PDB file of C-alpha atoms in Angstrom:
ATOM      1  CA  MET A   1      33.969  -6.128   3.327  1.00 88.00           C
ATOM      2  CA  THR A   2      32.080  -3.416   5.656  1.00 94.00           C
ATOM      3  CA  VAL A   3      29.559  -3.809   7.681  1.00 95.00           C
ATOM      4  CA  ASN A   4      26.495  -2.539   5.119  1.00 94.00           C
ATOM      5  CA  GLU A   5      28.101  -4.901   2.728  1.00 94.00           C
ATOM      6  CA  ILE A   6      27.548  -8.288   4.971  1.00 96.00           C
ATOM      7  CA  ILE A   7      24.344  -7.208   5.657  1.00 97.00           C
ATOM      8  CA  LEU A   8      23.494  -7.161   2.134  1.00 97.00           C
ATOM      9  CA  LEU A   9      25.188 -10.465   1.328  1.00 97.00           C
ATOM     10  CA  ILE A  10      23.125 -11.623   4.123  1.00 97.00           C
ATOM     11  CA  THR A  11      19.977  -9.880   2.232  1.00 98.00           C
ATOM     12  CA  ALA A  12      20.623 -11.309  -0.967  1.00 98.00           C
ATOM     13  CA  THR A  13      21.235 -15.084   0.395  1.00 98.00           C
ATOM     14  CA  LEU A  14      18.092 -15.245   2.604  1.00 98.00           C
ATOM     15  CA  THR A  15      16.049 -13.624  -0.541  1.00 98.00           C
ATOM     16  CA  GLY A  16      17.873 -16.349  -2.843  1.00 98.00           C
ATOM     17  CA  LEU A  17      16.532 -19.337  -0.437  1.00 98.00           C
ATOM     18  CA  MET A  18      13.132 -18.197  -0.436  1.00 98.00           C
ATOM     19  CA  ALA A  19      12.520 -17.464  -4.059  1.00 98.00           C
ATOM     20  CA  GLY A  20      14.523 -21.088  -4.464  1.00 98.00           C
ATOM     21  CA  LEU A  21      12.223 -22.433  -2.191  1.00 98.00           C
ATOM     22  CA  PHE A  22       9.147 -21.275  -3.843  1.00 97.00           C
ATOM     23  CA  TYR A  23      10.534 -22.069  -7.146  1.00 98.00           C
ATOM     24  CA  ALA A  24      11.201 -25.654  -6.458  1.00 97.00           C
ATOM     25  CA  TRP A  25       7.950 -25.742  -5.232  1.00 97.00           C
ATOM     26  CA  SER A  26       6.297 -24.448  -8.510  1.00 97.00           C
ATOM     27  CA  CYS A  27       8.298 -26.058 -10.586  1.00 96.00           C
ATOM     28  CA  SER A  28       8.269 -29.872  -8.884  1.00 97.00           C
ATOM     29  CA  VAL A  29       6.202 -30.330  -5.544  1.00 97.00           C
ATOM     30  CA  MET A  30       3.421 -29.369  -6.836  1.00 97.00           C
ATOM     31  CA  LEU A  31       3.850 -31.059 -10.126  1.00 97.00           C
ATOM     32  CA  GLY A  32       4.126 -34.280  -8.482  1.00 97.00           C
ATOM     33  CA  PHE A  33       1.768 -33.856  -6.227  1.00 97.00           C
ATOM     34  CA  ALA A  34      -0.991 -33.019  -8.898  1.00 97.00           C
ATOM     35  CA  ARG A  35      -0.310 -36.920  -9.979  1.00 98.00           C
ATOM     36  CA  LEU A  36      -1.505 -38.049  -6.438  1.00 98.00           C
ATOM     37  CA  THR A  37      -5.110 -39.398  -5.547  1.00 98.00           C
ATOM     38  CA  ASP A  38      -7.107 -36.595  -3.621  1.00 98.00           C
ATOM     39  CA  ARG A  39      -6.624 -38.410  -0.210  1.00 97.00           C
ATOM     40  CA  GLU A  40      -3.158 -38.677  -1.028  1.00 98.00           C
ATOM     41  CA  PHE A  41      -2.907 -35.201  -2.089  1.00 98.00           C
ATOM     42  CA  VAL A  42      -4.163 -33.574   1.038  1.00 98.00           C
ATOM     43  CA  SER A  43      -2.280 -35.831   3.317  1.00 98.00           C
ATOM     44  CA  ALA A  44       1.307 -34.587   1.435  1.00 98.00           C
ATOM     45  CA  MET A  45       0.004 -31.124   1.784  1.00 97.00           C
ATOM     46  CA  GLN A  46      -0.427 -31.631   5.493  1.00 98.00           C
ATOM     47  CA  ALA A  47       2.364 -33.853   6.228  1.00 97.00           C
ATOM     48  CA  THR A  48       4.414 -30.679   4.218  1.00 96.00           C
ATOM     49  CA  ASN A  49       2.526 -28.048   6.049  1.00 95.00           C
ATOM     50  CA  ARG A  50       3.576 -29.180   9.020  1.00 96.00           C
ATOM     51  CA  ALA A  51       7.398 -30.238   8.655  1.00 97.00           C
ATOM     52  CA  ILE A  52       8.208 -26.648   6.990  1.00 95.00           C
ATOM     53  CA  GLN A  53       7.215 -25.301  10.164  1.00 94.00           C
ATOM     54  CA  ASN A  54      10.888 -25.469  11.801  1.00 97.00           C
ATOM     55  CA  PRO A  55      13.356 -22.756  12.910  1.00 97.00           C
ATOM     56  CA  VAL A  56      15.435 -23.168   9.593  1.00 96.00           C
ATOM     57  CA  PHE A  57      12.396 -21.914   7.583  1.00 96.00           C
ATOM     58  CA  PHE A  58      11.676 -19.490  10.016  1.00 97.00           C
ATOM     59  CA  ALA A  59      14.674 -17.703  10.047  1.00 97.00           C
ATOM     60  CA  ALA A  60      14.994 -17.326   6.049  1.00 97.00           C
ATOM     61  CA  PHE A  61      11.122 -16.723   5.791  1.00 96.00           C
ATOM     62  CA  PHE A  62      11.178 -13.535   8.592  1.00 97.00           C
ATOM     63  CA  GLY A  63      14.567 -13.254   8.046  1.00 98.00           C
ATOM     64  CA  ALA A  64      14.554 -12.393   4.535  1.00 97.00           C
ATOM     65  CA  PRO A  65      12.035  -8.991   5.208  1.00 97.00           C
ATOM     66  CA  LEU A  66      14.039  -7.836   7.894  1.00 97.00           C
ATOM     67  CA  PHE A  67      17.199  -7.953   6.135  1.00 98.00           C
ATOM     68  CA  LEU A  68      15.682  -5.918   3.375  1.00 98.00           C
ATOM     69  CA  ILE A  69      14.464  -3.237   5.388  1.00 98.00           C
ATOM     70  CA  SER A  70      17.554  -3.284   6.988  1.00 97.00           C
ATOM     71  CA  SER A  71      19.808  -3.152   3.848  1.00 97.00           C
ATOM     72  CA  THR A  72      17.573  -0.621   2.592  1.00 97.00           C
ATOM     73  CA  ILE A  73      17.743   1.925   5.324  1.00 96.00           C
ATOM     74  CA  LEU A  74      21.632   1.263   5.116  1.00 95.00           C
ATOM     75  CA  PHE A  75      21.744   2.305   1.780  1.00 95.00           C
ATOM     76  CA  TYR A  76      19.514   5.258   2.097  1.00 94.00           C
ATOM     77  CA  GLY A  77      22.020   8.104   1.040  1.00 89.00           C
ATOM     78  CA  GLU A  78      23.025   6.305  -2.273  1.00 86.00           C
ATOM     79  CA  SER A  79      20.216   6.810  -4.655  1.00 90.00           C
ATOM     80  CA  ALA A  80      20.608   4.040  -7.315  1.00 94.00           C
ATOM     81  CA  LYS A  81      21.232   1.199  -5.045  1.00 95.00           C
ATOM     82  CA  PHE A  82      18.495   2.655  -2.392  1.00 96.00           C
ATOM     83  CA  ALA A  83      16.032   2.867  -5.289  1.00 97.00           C
ATOM     84  CA  LEU A  84      16.782  -1.017  -6.291  1.00 98.00           C
ATOM     85  CA  LEU A  85      16.727  -1.953  -2.652  1.00 98.00           C
ATOM     86  CA  LEU A  86      13.558  -0.057  -2.015  1.00 98.00           C
ATOM     87  CA  SER A  87      12.082  -1.673  -5.206  1.00 98.00           C
ATOM     88  CA  ALA A  88      12.754  -5.202  -4.054  1.00 98.00           C
ATOM     89  CA  THR A  89      12.091  -4.976  -0.471  1.00 98.00           C
ATOM     90  CA  VAL A  90       8.111  -3.687  -1.687  1.00 98.00           C
ATOM     91  CA  ILE A  91       8.332  -6.093  -4.216  1.00 98.00           C
ATOM     92  CA  TYR A  92       9.204  -8.745  -1.986  1.00 98.00           C
ATOM     93  CA  LEU A  93       7.193  -7.557   1.079  1.00 98.00           C
ATOM     94  CA  ILE A  94       3.902  -7.961  -0.992  1.00 98.00           C
ATOM     95  CA  GLY A  95       4.293 -10.688  -3.697  1.00 97.00           C
ATOM     96  CA  ASN A  96       6.240 -13.033  -1.071  1.00 96.00           C
ATOM     97  CA  PHE A  97       5.400 -12.050   2.526  1.00 92.00           C
ATOM     98  CA  GLY A  98       2.184 -10.195   2.134  1.00 96.00           C
ATOM     99  CA  VAL A  99       0.515 -13.312  -0.210  1.00 98.00           C
ATOM    100  CA  THR A 100       2.121 -16.049   2.307  1.00 97.00           C
ATOM    101  CA  ILE A 101       0.092 -14.243   5.171  1.00 96.00           C
ATOM    102  CA  ALA A 102      -2.695 -13.514   3.355  1.00 97.00           C
ATOM    103  CA  GLY A 103      -3.285 -16.274   1.163  1.00 97.00           C
ATOM    104  CA  ASN A 104      -1.278 -19.686   1.591  1.00 97.00           C
ATOM    105  CA  VAL A 105      -1.375 -19.541   5.065  1.00 97.00           C
ATOM    106  CA  PRO A 106      -5.124 -19.308   5.417  1.00 97.00           C
ATOM    107  CA  LEU A 107      -5.275 -22.365   2.650  1.00 98.00           C
ATOM    108  CA  ASN A 108      -2.866 -23.940   4.532  1.00 97.00           C
ATOM    109  CA  ASN A 109      -4.832 -23.816   7.859  1.00 97.00           C
ATOM    110  CA  THR A 110      -7.524 -24.808   6.145  1.00 97.00           C
ATOM    111  CA  ILE A 111      -6.227 -28.390   4.808  1.00 97.00           C
ATOM    112  CA  GLU A 112      -4.553 -28.407   7.909  1.00 96.00           C
ATOM    113  CA  SER A 113      -7.796 -28.484   9.758  1.00 96.00           C
ATOM    114  CA  PHE A 114      -9.335 -31.558   7.293  1.00 97.00           C
ATOM    115  CA  ASP A 115      -9.848 -34.702   9.157  1.00 97.00           C
ATOM    116  CA  LEU A 116      -9.237 -37.085   6.453  1.00 96.00           C
ATOM    117  CA  ASN A 117     -10.092 -39.958   8.409  1.00 95.00           C
ATOM    118  CA  THR A 118     -13.781 -38.846   9.016  1.00 97.00           C
ATOM    119  CA  ALA A 119     -13.996 -37.197   5.408  1.00 97.00           C
ATOM    120  CA  THR A 120     -15.792 -39.073   2.511  1.00 97.00           C
ATOM    121  CA  ASP A 121     -13.706 -39.113  -1.104  1.00 97.00           C
ATOM    122  CA  GLU A 122     -16.305 -36.636  -2.275  1.00 97.00           C
ATOM    123  CA  GLU A 123     -15.250 -34.392   0.552  1.00 97.00           C
ATOM    124  CA  THR A 124     -11.496 -34.787   0.631  1.00 98.00           C
ATOM    125  CA  ALA A 125     -12.151 -34.213  -3.616  1.00 98.00           C
ATOM    126  CA  ARG A 126     -13.773 -31.008  -2.617  1.00 97.00           C
ATOM    127  CA  GLN A 127     -10.769 -29.899  -0.084  1.00 97.00           C
ATOM    128  CA  ARG A 128      -8.490 -30.931  -3.401  1.00 97.00           C
ATOM    129  CA  VAL A 129     -10.248 -28.324  -5.521  1.00 96.00           C
ATOM    130  CA  ASN A 130     -10.433 -25.675  -3.064  1.00 95.00           C
ATOM    131  CA  PHE A 131      -6.868 -25.675  -2.314  1.00 97.00           C
ATOM    132  CA  GLU A 132      -5.181 -26.580  -4.832  1.00 97.00           C
ATOM    133  CA  ARG A 133      -5.163 -24.426  -8.034  1.00 97.00           C
ATOM    134  CA  ARG A 134      -5.548 -21.101  -5.929  1.00 97.00           C
ATOM    135  CA  TRP A 135      -2.423 -22.284  -3.497  1.00 98.00           C
ATOM    136  CA  THR A 136      -0.575 -22.921  -6.808  1.00 98.00           C
ATOM    137  CA  ILE A 137      -1.340 -19.527  -8.164  1.00 98.00           C
ATOM    138  CA  LEU A 138      -0.364 -18.200  -5.140  1.00 98.00           C
ATOM    139  CA  ASN A 139       3.280 -19.770  -4.863  1.00 98.00           C
ATOM    140  CA  HIS A 140       4.015 -18.867  -8.216  1.00 98.00           C
ATOM    141  CA  ILE A 141       3.748 -15.227  -7.583  1.00 98.00           C
ATOM    142  CA  ARG A 142       5.568 -15.669  -4.684  1.00 98.00           C
ATOM    143  CA  ALA A 143       8.532 -18.032  -6.869  1.00 98.00           C
ATOM    144  CA  VAL A 144       8.390 -14.883  -9.127  1.00 98.00           C
ATOM    145  CA  SER A 145       8.298 -11.715  -6.988  1.00 98.00           C
ATOM    146  CA  SER A 146      11.011 -13.237  -4.685  1.00 97.00           C
ATOM    147  CA  THR A 147      13.272 -13.925  -7.750  1.00 98.00           C
ATOM    148  CA  ILE A 148      12.672 -10.060  -8.954  1.00 98.00           C
ATOM    149  CA  ALA A 149      13.456  -8.855  -5.919  1.00 98.00           C
ATOM    150  CA  LEU A 150      16.971 -11.190  -5.945  1.00 98.00           C
ATOM    151  CA  ILE A 151      17.838 -10.058  -9.259  1.00 98.00           C
ATOM    152  CA  LEU A 152      17.645  -6.483  -8.021  1.00 98.00           C
ATOM    153  CA  ILE A 153      19.326  -7.434  -4.972  1.00 98.00           C
ATOM    154  CA  VAL A 154      22.372  -8.619  -7.300  1.00 97.00           C
ATOM    155  CA  ILE A 155      22.303  -5.831  -8.857  1.00 97.00           C
ATOM    156  CA  VAL A 156      22.989  -3.528  -5.717  1.00 97.00           C
ATOM    157  CA  CYS A 157      25.496  -5.929  -5.190  1.00 95.00           C
ATOM    158  CA  LEU A 158      27.467  -5.551  -8.510  1.00 94.00           C
ATOM    159  CA  LYS A 159      27.143  -2.084  -8.462  1.00 83.00           C
TER     160      LYS A 159
END
């Protein structure tokens, strides 16, 4: 394997990890959380938002876009592979990284700062309503965009 192929393999792996993470949230975690009471839901989101902020997650979350950009640059001279990687990079940067930074993180920060200990049931219900649907839709976008990016990278790997 060449260095470029190794970097491409790392790119596929990191992108796949992120696609899998967001897919799992879309098809299981949020469906399970939907069955919780308002107070349980807010508490669960606060706990998971804290837990996911760890070095393993950050390595994949920040590594995927860095390796996507690197792979795209490395395959610049190969028009078909370059076009696929450029498409994967743009889709990922906008649909995953951009959506996370501009959408999910602000929602996470809002729910994190919500004080369940002093909140009324009505305030907790309102917090959930303001969070759950928007966050879930944004996560679906992340799951789809990272999966599309992964498919494009796999095509490059198979060429």
